[in-house]
Amino acid sequence: WPLLGPKIPVFPRQTWFKPLGDAGEGKTFSLSRLALAIIECFSMEKSRKMEYKQINRLVPIMIGYSELTDCHNKAEIIGRIYDTICVASELSKVRKFLYRKGKVTRVIEKYLSQGRFVVMIDGYDEIENIDRRLELSQILESFMNDYDKCNFVLTSRTKIYENERFSNILEDHMLYLSPLSKDKIYRFIQKWDFPEGKSRGDLYQRIINTPQLEDVSSNPLLLTMITYTYCNSNDLSFKS
């Protein structure tokens, strides 16, 4: 992401991004880190809040495509955003049903119109039915155009999205997640606590000296599985 400073993202007005990657490459994790970076701006000292005024007024909304499967119009998408906020704020079903929904929905519509939300929708590829997926993409394109002051970040596996691109997302706003380099693999392993008899150096050497293992270790999810297996295997001759 473009940054104003350490961990502080930049969002030009009316910007829509599409992070792409294969399974396990960190699409969902990237959205979570982005949401956290925005939230951290809320707790800044007052002097720094003015410096990052563009960011600290934004509110991240993270929702899965699977949660939008049954949406057919703008009102239903706003309803899903409302549900997401309720879950995050742990409102009881009775309270939100009796007197909260109308008020909160009006605030959601206001924030969308003002560009206050960063709407992050994860997992386009998780909608298996291609006809429904294409129909939903058209509904979302219309929604994004209606609230074009907001920033939208939508993730998908690369191969599926490249054949079903959103017409309103520019080519240079398609972000491809890169595989982990040797340095990043090493830094990842350094963050683990290893049991007695196992070491970071030993695992790292096994990875980089085994081409097949090094290849799959460039995927964060697979590297997590490899590291976990190494740490918890009773077989000290752990092999790829």
Tab-separated table of C-alpha atoms in Angstrom, residues 131-237:
chain	number	residue	atom	x	y	z
A	131	ASP	CA	-23.490	-16.577	-13.101
A	132	ARG	CA	-24.167	-15.330	-9.569
A	133	ARG	CA	-20.588	-14.096	-9.290
A	134	LEU	CA	-20.896	-12.030	-12.459
A	135	GLU	CA	-24.312	-10.726	-11.416
A	136	LEU	CA	-22.939	-9.661	-8.029
A	137	SER	CA	-19.958	-7.961	-9.668
A	138	GLN	CA	-22.362	-5.777	-11.664
A	139	ILE	CA	-24.338	-4.929	-8.517
A	140	LEU	CA	-21.121	-3.998	-6.708
A	141	GLU	CA	-19.874	-1.904	-9.629
A	142	SER	CA	-23.115	0.077	-9.455
A	143	PHE	CA	-22.783	0.389	-5.668
A	144	MET	CA	-19.197	1.642	-6.002
A	145	ASN	CA	-20.234	4.181	-8.612
A	146	ASP	CA	-23.098	5.417	-6.404
A	147	TYR	CA	-20.670	5.956	-3.508
A	148	ASP	CA	-17.633	6.966	-5.496
A	149	LYS	CA	-16.184	9.101	-2.698
A	150	CYS	CA	-15.455	5.919	-0.747
A	151	ASN	CA	-12.408	3.724	-1.109
A	152	PHE	CA	-13.060	0.092	-1.985
A	153	VAL	CA	-10.593	-2.785	-1.664
A	154	LEU	CA	-11.711	-6.121	-3.123
A	155	THR	CA	-9.700	-9.350	-3.099
A	156	SER	CA	-9.746	-12.391	-5.347
A	157	ARG	CA	-7.626	-15.246	-6.558
A	158	THR	CA	-5.748	-14.069	-9.613
A	159	LYS	CA	-6.945	-16.481	-12.317
A	160	ILE	CA	-10.651	-16.045	-11.622
A	161	TYR	CA	-10.577	-12.258	-11.492
A	162	GLU	CA	-8.435	-11.821	-14.610
A	163	ASN	CA	-11.257	-13.390	-16.615
A	164	GLU	CA	-14.010	-11.414	-14.866
A	165	ARG	CA	-12.594	-7.936	-14.289
A	166	PHE	CA	-14.560	-5.042	-12.870
A	167	SER	CA	-14.833	-2.363	-15.551
A	168	ASN	CA	-14.366	0.465	-13.014
A	169	ILE	CA	-11.086	-0.774	-11.480
A	170	LEU	CA	-8.038	0.511	-13.326
A	171	GLU	CA	-5.217	-1.805	-14.368
A	172	ASP	CA	-2.684	-0.017	-12.148
A	173	HIS	CA	-4.982	-0.521	-9.144
A	174	MET	CA	-4.755	-4.307	-9.437
A	175	LEU	CA	-2.222	-5.287	-6.776
A	176	TYR	CA	-0.492	-8.667	-7.113
A	177	LEU	CA	0.778	-10.249	-3.902
A	178	SER	CA	4.411	-11.304	-4.245
A	179	PRO	CA	5.761	-14.657	-3.012
A	180	LEU	CA	8.009	-14.544	0.044
A	181	SER	CA	11.689	-14.001	-0.686
A	182	LYS	CA	14.439	-15.844	1.210
A	183	ASP	CA	14.847	-12.814	3.455
A	184	LYS	CA	11.124	-12.727	4.280
A	185	ILE	CA	11.086	-16.476	4.910
A	186	TYR	CA	13.937	-15.979	7.368
A	187	ARG	CA	12.189	-13.044	9.074
A	188	PHE	CA	8.985	-15.104	9.328
A	189	ILE	CA	10.808	-17.999	11.013
A	190	GLN	CA	12.531	-15.622	13.421
A	191	LYS	CA	9.160	-14.722	14.959
A	192	TRP	CA	8.436	-18.307	16.041
A	193	ASP	CA	9.222	-19.851	19.415
A	194	PHE	CA	10.996	-23.147	18.834
A	195	PRO	CA	10.988	-26.042	21.323
A	196	GLU	CA	14.136	-27.582	22.724
A	197	GLY	CA	16.001	-29.541	20.075
A	198	LYS	CA	14.636	-27.421	17.214
A	199	SER	CA	16.087	-24.160	15.914
A	200	ARG	CA	15.325	-21.361	13.497
A	201	GLY	CA	18.658	-21.800	11.778
A	202	ASP	CA	18.145	-25.533	11.243
A	203	LEU	CA	14.695	-25.080	9.712
A	204	TYR	CA	15.853	-22.216	7.496
A	205	GLN	CA	18.791	-24.234	6.191
A	206	ARG	CA	16.537	-27.197	5.462
A	207	ILE	CA	14.200	-24.934	3.482
A	208	ILE	CA	16.768	-23.128	1.357
A	209	ASN	CA	18.769	-26.309	0.693
A	210	THR	CA	15.712	-28.166	-0.582
A	211	PRO	CA	14.444	-26.579	-3.831
A	212	GLN	CA	10.946	-28.084	-3.578
A	213	LEU	CA	10.606	-26.978	0.042
A	214	GLU	CA	11.906	-23.496	-0.723
A	215	ASP	CA	9.402	-23.169	-3.553
A	216	VAL	CA	6.346	-23.953	-1.405
A	217	SER	CA	7.727	-21.878	1.494
A	218	SER	CA	7.237	-18.741	-0.587
A	219	ASN	CA	3.531	-19.128	0.247
A	220	PRO	CA	2.796	-17.750	3.772
A	221	LEU	CA	0.128	-20.344	4.567
A	222	LEU	CA	2.317	-23.266	3.498
A	223	LEU	CA	5.300	-21.806	5.355
A	224	THR	CA	3.141	-21.637	8.478
A	225	MET	CA	2.242	-25.301	8.061
A	226	ILE	CA	5.868	-26.278	7.454
A	227	THR	CA	7.078	-24.376	10.515
A	228	TYR	CA	4.320	-25.792	12.696
A	229	THR	CA	5.073	-29.341	11.519
A	230	TYR	CA	8.787	-28.877	12.169
A	231	CYS	CA	8.155	-27.541	15.682
A	232	ASN	CA	5.698	-30.285	16.643
A	233	SER	CA	7.099	-33.312	14.850
A	234	ASN	CA	8.657	-36.010	17.021
A	235	ASP	CA	10.793	-36.966	14.064
A	236	LEU	CA	13.951	-34.848	14.369
A	237	SER	CA	14.892	-35.851	10.820
